[in-house]
CSV table of C-alpha atoms and ligand atoms in Angstrom, one decimal:
chain,number,residue,atom,x,y,z
Y,145,MET,CA,-10.3,22.8,2.7
Y,146,ALA,CA,-8.6,25.9,4.1
Y,147,ALA,CA,-6.3,27.7,1.5
Y,148,LEU,CA,-3.0,25.6,1.8
Y,149,GLY,CA,-0.2,28.4,3.4
Y,150,THR,CA,2.5,25.4,4.0
Y,151,VAL,CA,2.7,21.9,2.1
Y,152,VAL,CA,5.6,19.6,3.0
Y,153,VAL,CA,6.8,16.7,0.7
Y,154,VAL,CA,9.2,14.2,2.4
Y,155,GLY,CA,11.5,13.0,-0.2
Y,156,ALA,CA,13.7,14.1,-1.9
Y,157,SER,CA,13.8,11.8,-5.5
Y,158,LEU,CA,11.5,11.3,-8.3
Y,159,ALA,CA,8.0,11.4,-7.0
Y,160,GLY,CA,8.5,13.9,-4.7
Y,161,ALA,CA,10.3,16.1,-7.2
Y,162,HIS,CA,8.1,16.0,-9.1
Y,163,ALA,CA,4.6,16.9,-6.2
Y,164,ALA,CA,6.9,19.6,-5.5
Y,165,ARG,CA,7.1,20.9,-9.4
Y,166,GLY,CA,3.4,19.9,-10.2
Y,167,LEU,CA,2.2,22.7,-7.1
Y,168,ARG,CA,4.2,25.1,-7.9
Y,169,GLN,CA,2.9,23.9,-12.0
Y,170,GLU,CA,-0.7,24.2,-10.8
Y,171,GLY,CA,-0.1,27.5,-8.7
Y,172,PHE,CA,0.9,26.8,-5.6
Y,173,GLU,CA,2.4,29.8,-4.3
Y,174,GLY,CA,2.7,29.5,-0.9
Y,175,ARG,CA,5.5,27.5,1.8
Y,176,LEU,CA,7.5,24.9,-0.3
Y,177,VAL,CA,9.5,22.6,1.5
Y,178,LEU,CA,11.7,19.2,0.8
Y,179,VAL,CA,13.1,17.0,3.3
Y,180,GLY,CA,15.0,14.4,1.7
Y,181,ALA,CA,17.6,11.7,4.1
Y,182,GLU,CA,20.0,11.8,1.3
Y,183,PRO,CA,22.6,14.6,1.1
Y,184,HIS,CA,22.4,14.9,-2.3
Y,185,PRO,CA,19.7,17.2,-5.0
Y,186,PRO,CA,17.2,14.2,-6.6
Y,187,TYR,CA,18.8,12.5,-9.4
Y,188,ASP,CA,17.7,9.4,-11.8
Y,189,ARG,CA,18.3,5.6,-9.9
Y,190,PRO,CA,17.8,3.4,-13.5
Y,191,PRO,CA,21.6,4.6,-14.5
Y,192,LEU,CA,22.9,2.9,-10.9
Y,193,SER,CA,22.7,-0.6,-12.0
Y,194,LYS,CA,23.1,0.8,-15.7
Y,195,ARG,CA,24.9,3.2,-17.5
Y,196,PHE,CA,26.4,4.6,-14.5
Y,197,LEU,CA,27.6,1.4,-12.4
Y,198,ALA,CA,29.5,0.4,-16.3
Y,199,SER,CA,31.5,4.4,-16.8
Y,200,GLY,CA,31.4,6.0,-13.1
Y,201,ASP,CA,29.5,9.5,-15.4
Y,202,GLU,CA,27.6,11.1,-13.1
Y,203,SER,CA,26.5,13.5,-15.6
Y,204,LEU,CA,23.8,10.1,-16.6
Y,205,LEU,CA,22.3,11.1,-13.2
Y,206,GLU,CA,20.7,14.5,-13.7
Y,207,LEU,CA,16.8,15.2,-14.4
Y,208,PRO,CA,16.6,17.9,-16.4
Y,209,ALA,CA,13.1,17.6,-16.9
Y,210,LEU,CA,12.9,19.1,-13.1
Y,211,GLY,CA,14.8,21.8,-14.1
Y,212,GLN,CA,16.6,23.2,-10.4
Y,213,LEU,CA,14.2,22.7,-7.6
Y,214,ASP,CA,15.2,26.7,-6.3
Y,215,GLU,CA,14.3,28.4,-9.5
Y,216,LEU,CA,10.6,27.0,-8.2
Y,217,GLY,CA,10.9,28.8,-4.4
Y,218,VAL,CA,11.6,25.3,-3.1
Y,219,GLU,CA,13.6,25.4,0.6
Y,220,CYS,CA,15.5,21.9,0.6
Y,221,HIS,CA,16.0,19.8,3.7
Y,222,LEU,CA,18.8,17.7,2.4
Y,223,GLY,CA,20.5,15.4,4.4
Y,224,VAL,CA,17.5,15.3,7.2
Y,225,GLU,CA,15.4,11.8,8.2
Y,226,ALA,CA,11.9,12.3,9.0
Y,227,THR,CA,10.9,10.4,12.0
Y,228,GLY,CA,7.9,11.6,13.0
Y,229,LEU,CA,4.5,12.6,12.6
Y,230,ASP,CA,1.8,13.7,14.3
Y,231,LEU,CA,-1.6,14.1,12.4
Y,232,GLY,CA,-3.2,16.1,15.3
Y,233,ARG,CA,-0.9,18.6,16.1
Y,234,ARG,CA,0.0,18.9,11.9
Y,235,VAL,CA,3.7,18.4,11.8
Y,236,VAL,CA,6.6,16.4,10.6
Y,237,GLN,CA,9.7,15.3,12.7
Y,238,LEU,CA,12.7,15.4,12.1
Y,239,GLY,CA,15.9,14.7,12.9
Y,240,GLU,CA,16.4,14.1,17.1
Y,241,ASP,CA,14.4,17.6,17.6
Y,242,ARG,CA,12.9,19.9,15.2
Y,243,GLU,CA,9.5,20.0,13.9
Y,244,LEU,CA,8.1,21.3,10.6
Y,245,GLY,CA,4.0,22.5,11.3
Y,246,PHE,CA,2.3,22.0,6.9
Y,247,ASP,CA,-0.8,22.6,5.9
Y,248,GLY,CA,-0.2,20.2,2.9
Y,249,LEU,CA,2.1,16.9,3.5
Y,250,VAL,CA,3.6,14.8,0.5
Y,251,LEU,CA,4.4,11.4,1.2
Y,252,ALA,CA,7.2,10.3,-1.4
Y,253,THR,CA,10.0,8.3,0.5
Y,254,GLY,CA,9.9,5.4,-2.0
Y,255,CYS,CA,11.6,2.0,-0.9
Y,256,ALA,CA,14.8,0.8,0.8
Y,257,ALA,CA,16.7,-2.6,-0.5
Y,258,ARG,CA,16.2,-5.1,1.7
Y,259,ARG,CA,19.2,-6.8,3.1
Y,260,LEU,CA,20.0,-10.6,3.5
Y,261,GLY,CA,20.0,-11.4,7.0
Y,262,GLY,CA,21.6,-14.0,9.4
Y,263,VAL,CA,24.8,-14.1,5.9
Y,264,GLY,CA,26.9,-11.3,8.4
Y,265,HIS,CA,28.5,-8.4,6.9
Y,266,LEU,CA,31.2,-8.5,5.0
Y,267,ALA,CA,33.3,-5.8,2.9
Y,268,GLY,CA,32.0,-6.6,-1.1
Y,269,VAL,CA,28.9,-8.1,-0.2
Y,270,HIS,CA,27.1,-4.6,-1.6
Y,271,VAL,CA,22.9,-2.9,-2.5
Y,272,LEU,CA,22.7,-1.0,-4.8
Y,273,ARG,CA,19.4,1.6,-4.5
Y,274,SER,CA,20.9,5.0,-3.9
Y,275,LEU,CA,23.1,6.7,-5.6
Y,276,ASP,CA,26.1,5.7,-2.1
Y,277,ASP,CA,25.3,2.3,-2.5
Y,278,ALA,CA,26.1,2.6,-6.6
Y,279,ARG,CA,29.3,4.7,-6.1
Y,280,ALA,CA,30.3,2.0,-3.2
Y,281,LEU,CA,29.5,-1.2,-5.7
Y,282,GLY,CA,31.5,1.3,-8.5
Y,283,ALA,CA,34.4,1.4,-6.9
Y,284,ASP,CA,34.8,-2.1,-6.1
Y,285,LEU,CA,34.1,-3.0,-9.1
Y,286,GLY,CA,37.1,-1.1,-10.4
Y,287,GLY,CA,39.0,-2.6,-8.0
Y,288,ALA,CA,40.0,-4.6,-10.5
Y,289,PRO,CA,38.3,-8.4,-9.6
Y,290,ARG,CA,36.4,-11.3,-11.1
Y,291,ARG,CA,34.1,-13.0,-10.1
Y,292,VAL,CA,30.8,-11.1,-9.4
Y,293,VAL,CA,28.3,-12.9,-7.6
Y,294,VAL,CA,24.5,-11.1,-7.8
Y,295,VAL,CA,21.5,-12.5,-5.2
Y,296,GLY,CA,18.3,-12.4,-6.8
Y,297,ALA,CA,17.1,-13.1,-10.4
Y,298,GLY,CA,14.7,-9.5,-10.4
Y,299,PHE,CA,15.1,-6.6,-12.8
Y,300,ILE,CA,17.8,-5.0,-10.9
Y,301,GLY,CA,19.4,-8.8,-10.9
Y,302,LEU,CA,19.6,-9.1,-13.7
Y,303,GLU,CA,20.9,-5.7,-14.6
Y,304,VAL,CA,24.0,-5.4,-12.6
Y,305,ALA,CA,24.7,-9.1,-14.4
Y,306,ALA,CA,24.4,-7.3,-18.0
Y,307,THR,CA,26.9,-4.8,-17.2
Y,308,CYS,CA,28.9,-7.0,-15.3
Y,309,ARG,CA,29.9,-8.8,-18.2
Y,310,GLU,CA,29.9,-6.3,-20.0
Y,311,ARG,CA,33.3,-5.3,-17.6
Y,312,GLY,CA,34.3,-8.4,-18.8
Y,313,LEU,CA,33.9,-9.8,-15.2
Y,314,GLU,CA,32.6,-13.6,-14.7
Y,315,VAL,CA,28.8,-13.4,-13.5
Y,316,THR,CA,26.5,-16.5,-11.5
Y,317,VAL,CA,23.6,-14.8,-10.7
Y,318,VAL,CA,21.5,-17.2,-7.3
Y,319,ASP,CA,17.5,-17.2,-6.7
Y,320,VAL,CA,15.5,-19.0,-4.4
Y,321,ALA,CA,12.7,-18.5,-7.4
Y,322,SER,CA,13.0,-22.0,-10.6
Y,323,ALA,CA,12.8,-18.8,-12.8
Y,324,PRO,CA,14.4,-15.4,-13.0
Y,325,ILE,CA,11.6,-12.9,-11.8
Y,326,GLU,CA,9.0,-15.4,-11.0
Y,327,HIS,CA,8.4,-13.7,-8.3
Y,328,ALA,CA,9.7,-10.5,-6.7
Y,329,LEU,CA,10.2,-10.8,-2.8
Y,330,GLY,CA,8.0,-7.9,-0.7
Y,331,ALA,CA,6.4,-7.4,-3.9
Y,332,PRO,CA,3.6,-10.3,-4.5
Y,333,MET,CA,2.5,-10.3,-8.0
Y,334,GLY,CA,4.6,-7.2,-8.4
Y,335,HIS,CA,6.6,-8.3,-11.3
Y,336,ALA,CA,5.9,-12.4,-11.9
Y,337,LEU,CA,6.1,-12.4,-15.0
Y,338,GLY,CA,5.2,-17.0,-14.3
Y,339,ALA,CA,8.2,-19.3,-15.4
Y,340,PRO,CA,7.5,-19.3,-18.8
Y,341,MET,CA,8.8,-15.7,-19.5
Y,342,GLY,CA,11.2,-16.0,-16.0
Y,343,HIS,CA,12.8,-18.8,-18.4
Y,344,ALA,CA,13.4,-16.1,-21.4
Y,345,LEU,CA,14.6,-13.8,-20.1
Y,346,GLY,CA,17.3,-15.9,-18.4
Y,347,ALA,CA,18.8,-17.2,-21.5
Y,348,VAL,CA,19.8,-14.1,-23.6
Y,349,HIS,CA,21.8,-13.6,-19.8
Y,350,ARG,CA,23.1,-17.1,-20.0
Y,351,ASP,CA,23.8,-15.9,-24.1
Y,352,HIS,CA,26.0,-14.0,-22.5
Y,353,GLY,CA,27.6,-16.9,-19.9
Y,354,VAL,CA,25.7,-15.6,-17.5
Y,355,ASP,CA,25.8,-18.6,-14.8
Y,356,LEU,CA,21.9,-18.6,-13.9
Y,357,ARG,CA,21.4,-21.3,-10.5
Y,358,LEU,CA,18.3,-21.5,-9.3
Y,359,ALA,CA,15.9,-22.9,-6.4
Y,360,THR,CA,19.1,-22.2,-4.8
Y,361,GLY,CA,19.5,-20.2,-1.9
Y,362,ILE,CA,22.9,-18.5,0.0
Y,363,GLU,CA,24.1,-20.3,3.4
Y,364,ALA,CA,26.6,-17.6,3.8
Y,365,PHE,CA,29.1,-15.0,2.6
Y,366,GLU,CA,32.6,-16.3,3.7
Y,367,GLY,CA,36.3,-14.4,4.1
Y,368,GLY,CA,37.8,-12.5,6.4
Y,369,ASP,CA,38.2,-8.7,6.4
Y,370,ARG,CA,36.4,-8.8,2.9
Y,371,VAL,CA,34.0,-11.6,0.5
Y,372,GLU,CA,36.1,-14.4,-0.5
Y,373,ARG,CA,33.6,-17.2,-1.5
Y,374,VAL,CA,29.1,-17.6,-0.9
Y,375,ARG,CA,28.3,-21.1,0.0
Y,376,PHE,CA,24.9,-21.9,-1.3
Y,377,THR,CA,22.8,-23.5,0.6
Y,378,ASP,CA,22.5,-26.4,-2.5
Y,379,GLY,CA,26.6,-27.1,-0.9
Y,380,ALA,CA,27.9,-26.0,-3.2
Y,381,VAL,CA,30.7,-23.2,-2.5
Y,382,LEU,CA,32.2,-20.2,-5.1
Y,383,ASP,CA,34.8,-17.6,-4.9
Y,384,ALA,CA,33.2,-14.5,-5.2
Y,385,ASP,CA,35.4,-10.7,-4.8
Y,386,VAL,CA,32.2,-8.6,-5.0
Y,387,VAL,CA,28.3,-9.3,-4.1
Y,388,VAL,CA,25.3,-7.7,-5.1
Y,389,VAL,CA,22.1,-8.3,-3.8
Y,390,GLY,CA,18.8,-7.7,-5.1
Y,391,ILE,CA,16.6,-9.6,-3.9
Y,392,GLY,CA,14.1,-6.4,-3.6
Y,393,VAL,CA,12.9,-3.5,-0.9
Y,394,ARG,CA,10.8,-2.8,1.9
Y,395,PRO,CA,8.9,0.6,1.4
Y,396,ALA,CA,10.1,3.6,4.3
Y,397,THR,CA,7.5,3.7,6.3
Y,398,GLY,CA,8.7,3.0,9.6
Y,399,TRP,CA,9.4,6.7,10.5
Y,400,LEU,CA,5.6,6.7,10.3
Y,401,GLU,CA,4.7,3.8,12.6
Y,402,GLY,CA,1.7,5.0,15.4
Y,403,SER,CA,0.9,8.1,13.4
Y,404,GLY,CA,-2.8,6.8,12.1
Y,405,LEU,CA,-1.7,6.3,9.3
Y,406,VAL,CA,-2.1,2.9,8.0
Y,407,LEU,CA,0.9,1.1,6.6
Y,408,ASP,CA,0.2,-2.3,5.4
Y,409,ASP,CA,3.3,-3.2,2.6
Y,410,GLY,CA,3.7,0.8,1.5
Y,411,VAL,CA,0.9,3.5,3.0
Y,412,LEU,CA,-2.3,3.2,2.2
Y,413,CYS,CA,-4.1,5.8,0.1
Y,414,ASP,CA,-7.5,5.8,-1.6
Y,415,GLU,CA,-8.1,6.3,-5.3
Y,416,THR,CA,-6.8,9.9,-4.7
Y,417,CYS,CA,-4.3,8.8,-3.8
Y,418,LEU,CA,-5.3,10.9,0.1
Y,419,ALA,CA,-4.1,9.1,3.2
Y,420,ALA,CA,-5.6,11.5,5.4
Y,421,PRO,CA,-7.8,14.8,5.1
Y,422,GLY,CA,-4.2,16.6,3.3
Y,423,VAL,CA,-1.6,14.3,3.2
Y,424,VAL,CA,-1.6,12.4,0.2
Y,425,VAL,CA,1.2,10.5,-1.1
Y,426,ALA,CA,3.6,8.7,-4.4
Y,427,GLY,CA,5.7,7.4,-6.0
Y,428,ASP,CA,7.1,3.7,-4.8
Y,429,VAL,CA,6.1,4.2,-1.5
Y,430,ALA,CA,1.7,3.9,-2.1
Y,431,ARG,CA,-1.0,1.4,-2.4
Y,432,TRP,CA,-4.0,2.4,-3.7
Y,433,PRO,CA,-6.8,0.2,-5.5
Y,434,ASN,CA,-6.4,0.7,-9.0
Y,435,ALA,CA,-10.2,1.5,-11.2
Y,436,THR,CA,-8.8,0.3,-14.2
Y,437,PHE,CA,-7.9,-3.3,-12.4
Y,438,GLY,CA,-11.3,-3.0,-10.7
Y,439,GLY,CA,-9.5,-1.7,-8.3
Y,440,GLU,CA,-6.7,-4.2,-7.0
Y,441,LEU,CA,-4.5,-3.2,-4.6
Y,442,MET,CA,-1.1,-2.5,-5.9
Y,443,ARG,CA,2.3,-0.5,-4.9
Y,444,VAL,CA,4.3,-0.1,-8.6
Y,445,GLU,CA,8.1,0.6,-8.1
Y,446,HIS,CA,8.7,1.4,-11.9
Y,447,TRP,CA,10.2,5.3,-13.6
Y,448,GLU,CA,7.5,6.7,-14.6
Y,449,HIS,CA,4.8,5.6,-12.1
Y,450,ALA,CA,6.9,8.0,-9.6
Y,451,VAL,CA,6.6,10.9,-12.1
Y,452,GLU,CA,3.2,10.9,-12.6
Y,453,MET,CA,2.1,10.0,-9.2
Y,454,GLY,CA,3.9,12.2,-7.6
Y,455,GLY,CA,2.1,15.0,-10.4
Y,456,TYR,CA,-1.3,13.3,-9.6
Y,457,ALA,CA,-0.7,13.2,-5.5
Y,458,ALA,CA,0.2,17.5,-6.2
Y,459,ARG,CA,-3.3,18.4,-8.1
Y,460,ARG,CA,-5.1,15.6,-5.6
Y,461,LEU,CA,-3.8,18.2,-2.5
Y,462,LEU,CA,-4.4,21.1,-4.2
Y,463,ALA,CA,-8.5,19.9,-5.1
Y,464,GLY,CA,-9.1,20.1,-1.5
Y,465,GLN,CA,-12.2,18.3,-0.7
Y,466,GLY,CA,-12.7,19.4,-4.6
Y,467,ALA,CA,-13.6,16.6,-7.1
Y,468,ILE,CA,-11.1,14.8,-9.1
Y,469,GLU,CA,-10.2,12.0,-11.4
Y,470,PRO,CA,-9.6,9.0,-10.3
Y,471,PHE,CA,-5.2,8.0,-10.1
Y,472,ALA,CA,-5.6,4.4,-12.5
Y,473,PRO,CA,-3.0,4.0,-15.0
Y,474,VAL,CA,-1.6,1.2,-16.7
Y,475,PRO,CA,2.0,0.8,-15.3
Y,476,TRP,CA,4.9,1.1,-17.7
Y,477,PHE,CA,8.2,-0.4,-17.0
Y,478,TRP,CA,11.5,-0.8,-18.9
Y,479,SER,CA,15.1,-2.9,-18.4
Y,480,ASP,CA,17.5,-2.8,-20.4
Y,481,GLN,CA,20.0,-5.8,-20.1
Y,482,TYR,CA,23.0,-5.8,-23.5
Y,483,ASP,CA,21.3,-4.5,-26.2
Y,484,ARG,CA,17.9,-6.4,-25.4
Y,485,LYS,CA,14.7,-3.3,-23.9
Y,486,ILE,CA,13.1,-5.3,-21.6
Y,487,GLN,CA,9.2,-3.6,-21.5
Y,488,LEU,CA,6.4,-4.9,-19.2
Y,489,SER,CA,3.0,-2.8,-19.6
Y,490,GLY,CA,0.0,-3.9,-17.1
Y,491,ARG,CA,-0.2,-6.2,-14.3
Y,492,PRO,CA,1.0,-9.5,-14.6
Y,493,ARG,CA,0.5,-12.7,-12.6
Y,494,SER,CA,2.3,-15.8,-12.9
Y,495,THR,CA,-1.1,-18.4,-12.7
Y,496,ASP,CA,-2.5,-15.5,-15.9
Y,497,GLU,CA,-2.8,-17.5,-19.1
Y,498,VAL,CA,0.3,-16.4,-21.1
Y,499,THR,CA,0.8,-16.7,-25.3
Y,500,LEU,CA,3.4,-15.7,-27.6
Y,501,VAL,CA,2.1,-12.6,-30.4
Y,502,ALA,CA,5.0,-11.5,-31.6
Y,503,GLY,CA,8.9,-12.5,-33.0
Y,504,SER,CA,10.2,-16.3,-31.3
Y,505,VAL,CA,12.3,-16.9,-28.1
Y,506,GLU,CA,15.2,-18.5,-30.2
Y,507,GLU,CA,15.6,-14.8,-31.8
Y,508,ARG,CA,15.4,-13.1,-28.5
Y,509,ARG,CA,12.6,-10.5,-29.5
Y,510,PHE,CA,9.4,-11.2,-28.7
Y,511,ALA,CA,6.0,-9.8,-27.3
Y,512,ALA,CA,4.0,-12.2,-25.0
Y,513,MET,CA,0.2,-11.4,-24.0
Y,514,TYR,CA,-0.9,-12.4,-20.2
Y,515,GLU,CA,-4.8,-12.8,-19.7
Y,516,ARG,CA,-7.0,-13.5,-17.2
Y,517,ASP,CA,-10.7,-13.7,-17.7
Y,518,GLY,CA,-10.9,-13.5,-21.4
Y,519,ARG,CA,-8.9,-10.8,-20.7
Y,520,VAL,CA,-5.5,-8.8,-21.4
Y,521,VAL,CA,-4.4,-7.5,-17.9
Y,522,ALA,CA,-0.3,-6.5,-19.6
Y,523,VAL,CA,2.1,-7.0,-22.9
Y,524,LEU,CA,5.5,-8.3,-22.3
Y,525,GLY,CA,8.1,-6.9,-25.0
Y,526,VAL,CA,12.0,-7.7,-26.0
Y,527,ASN,CA,12.8,-5.5,-28.2
Y,528,ARG,CA,9.4,-5.5,-29.2
Y,529,PRO,CA,8.2,-1.8,-28.2
Y,530,ARG,CA,5.4,-1.7,-30.7
Y,531,GLN,CA,3.4,-4.5,-28.6
Y,532,VAL,CA,3.7,-3.1,-25.4
Y,533,VAL,CA,2.2,0.9,-26.9
Y,534,LEU,CA,-0.8,-1.4,-28.2
Y,535,GLY,CA,-1.0,-3.7,-25.2
Y,536,ARG,CA,-0.7,-0.6,-22.8
Y,537,ALA,CA,-3.9,0.7,-24.7
Y,538,LEU,CA,-5.6,-2.4,-24.8
Y,539,VAL,CA,-5.0,-3.3,-20.9
Y,540,GLY,CA,-5.9,-0.1,-20.4
Y,541,ARG,CA,-9.5,-0.9,-22.0
Y,542,ARG,CA,-9.5,-4.3,-20.5
Y,543,ALA,CA,-10.0,-5.5,-24.3
Y,544,PRO,CA,-10.7,-8.9,-24.7
Y,545,THR,CA,-7.7,-11.3,-25.8
Y,546,ALA,CA,-9.6,-12.3,-29.0
Y,547,GLU,CA,-9.2,-8.3,-30.2
Y,548,ALA,CA,-6.1,-8.2,-28.2
Y,549,LEU,CA,-4.3,-10.8,-30.2
Y,550,ASP,CA,-5.2,-9.7,-33.2
Y,551,ALA,CA,-3.9,-6.1,-32.3
Y,552,LEU,CA,-0.6,-7.6,-31.3
Y,553,ALA,CA,0.2,-10.2,-33.7
Y,554,GLY,CA,3.4,-9.4,-36.4
N,1377,FAD,C1,19.1,0.5,-9.3
N,1377,FAD,C2,17.7,0.7,-10.3
N,1377,FAD,C3,17.2,0.8,-11.4
N,1377,FAD,C4,16.0,0.9,-11.8
N,1377,FAD,N1,16.3,0.6,-12.5
N,1377,FAD,C5,14.3,1.5,-13.5
N,1377,FAD,C6,14.7,1.1,-14.7
N,1377,FAD,O1,15.4,0.9,-15.3
N,1377,FAD,N2,13.1,1.4,-15.4
N,1377,FAD,C7,12.2,2.3,-14.3
N,1377,FAD,O2,10.6,2.1,-14.3
N,1377,FAD,N3,12.0,2.0,-13.2
N,1377,FAD,C8,13.6,1.6,-12.8
N,1377,FAD,N4,13.8,1.8,-11.0
N,1377,FAD,C9,12.9,1.9,-10.4
N,1377,FAD,C10,13.2,3.9,-10.3
N,1377,FAD,O3,14.1,4.4,-10.1
N,1377,FAD,C11,11.7,3.7,-8.3
N,1377,FAD,O4,10.7,3.7,-9.3
N,1377,FAD,C12,11.2,5.6,-8.4
N,1377,FAD,O5,13.0,5.8,-8.2
N,1377,FAD,C13,10.9,5.6,-7.7
N,1377,FAD,O6,10.8,6.9,-7.0
N,1377,FAD,P1,9.8,7.6,-5.1
N,1377,FAD,O7,9.9,9.0,-5.5
N,1377,FAD,O8,8.7,6.8,-5.5
N,1377,FAD,O9,11.6,7.2,-4.2
N,1377,FAD,P2,13.2,7.2,-4.6
N,1377,FAD,O10,13.5,7.0,-5.6
N,1377,FAD,O11,12.7,5.0,-3.8
N,1377,FAD,O12,12.5,7.8,-3.3
N,1377,FAD,C14,12.2,8.0,-2.1
N,1377,FAD,C15,13.1,8.8,-1.8
N,1377,FAD,O13,12.4,9.1,0.4
N,1377,FAD,C16,14.5,9.4,0.9
N,1377,FAD,N5,13.8,8.7,2.3
N,1377,FAD,C17,13.1,7.9,2.8
N,1377,FAD,N6,12.5,8.0,4.2
N,1377,FAD,C18,12.9,8.9,4.2
N,1377,FAD,C19,12.7,9.9,5.9
N,1377,FAD,N7,12.0,8.9,6.9
N,1377,FAD,N8,12.5,10.8,5.9
N,1377,FAD,C20,13.3,11.7,4.3
N,1377,FAD,N9,13.3,10.7,3.4
N,1377,FAD,C21,13.6,10.0,3.1
N,1377,FAD,C22,15.3,7.9,0.4
N,1377,FAD,O14,16.2,8.2,1.5
N,1377,FAD,C23,14.5,8.6,-1.1
N,1377,FAD,O15,15.9,9.6,-1.2
N,1377,FAD,C24,15.7,1.8,-10.6
N,1377,FAD,C25,15.7,1.8,-9.4
N,1377,FAD,C26,16.2,1.7,-9.0
N,1377,FAD,C27,17.3,1.8,-7.4
């Protein structure tokens, strides 16, 4: 492939910014353009549901490891949405009438929060994906509400529940599933921890006074200008001052419709993140066959994954036709809820065999191993970092169950 003159990165967040940094670190000296729909420079999302929501301190959102993008010679177009891609002419459309030519393209547009359909739009009902979402939610929580209803017992919903309880608010969490984190809408098998572990995580919230209502959905949000009540599908009605909807995300691929790229729960790419010649994909929006898991197609919504895949995508782009190892990580994720650090290595399914390998659910400090076909596929830890780190290495080499049990015990 000819030397790249201009590389355009679409999506100015974790994966896109790390791709831009990676390109410079790998010696790319051409024109580097970063396009982002949000008006903000790249920031860190995990604190949005945790310490930032608790404190409003925006310094928590800095991405210090990244350095200043302008020092990297990156031309930033922030508050600008990419609206189309013409692969033949090698052009990205910006807004209504601008175009940006490229030789190499990084797609890193992440995901957008899913919203509940058919329940109307009332003030006081929030989603949480962006800084603007978190500012709006924080402002509402600062207005002396008492009762918060969280829709969706996935990781984001449970983190919001924990933060709100720590602010002294009454919190109800509702989910259509029969166990917390039993499934993640929009990411089939994404975070399916299975019912026993889901209930173990739910117990942590019940300990802290959360009213956890499972196997029920939302019929309607009711009120005047603002939400005042939530009506559940099981007939119950609850007063609510603030509602947070955390029912999963949708890959931000709408602007790529008709481009010729394969869009199927994300942008489909090969095992080296390549979606078309000179077009690579990184972060939450990418779906690719992970060789470590027998080529299973996966899309991973984790912080570390976005960092690593952004850097890899940069190397992949610069490699051109040259050989490069496939991108085949063992996913790893953390979530902070109260004083518990929940971590997950690997790729569990709700149908996996689950064995408690350390601690106990009763003390809310444990590690559990997930096995499939005689091999370890994931390790979940609650305040058990050692087992999760060990588990990651074991999953990476598809260790047999007996060996993994030995290594993880204690
Ligand atoms: C509240 C919250 C808490 C989290 N907590 C954790 C955690 O504890 N642990 C963990 O491992 N992970 C956590 N995550 C997940 C982690 O933040 C994501 O995996 C990571 O942000 C993904 O990075 P990304 O760059 O792929 O996508 P994103 O961060 O979603 O960024 C994509 C960017 O692309 C922009 N964009 C989209 N479409 C266009 C377009 N057409 N044109 C231009 N720009 C566009 C978007 O506006 C956005 O800025 C959390 C996420 C959230 C929202």
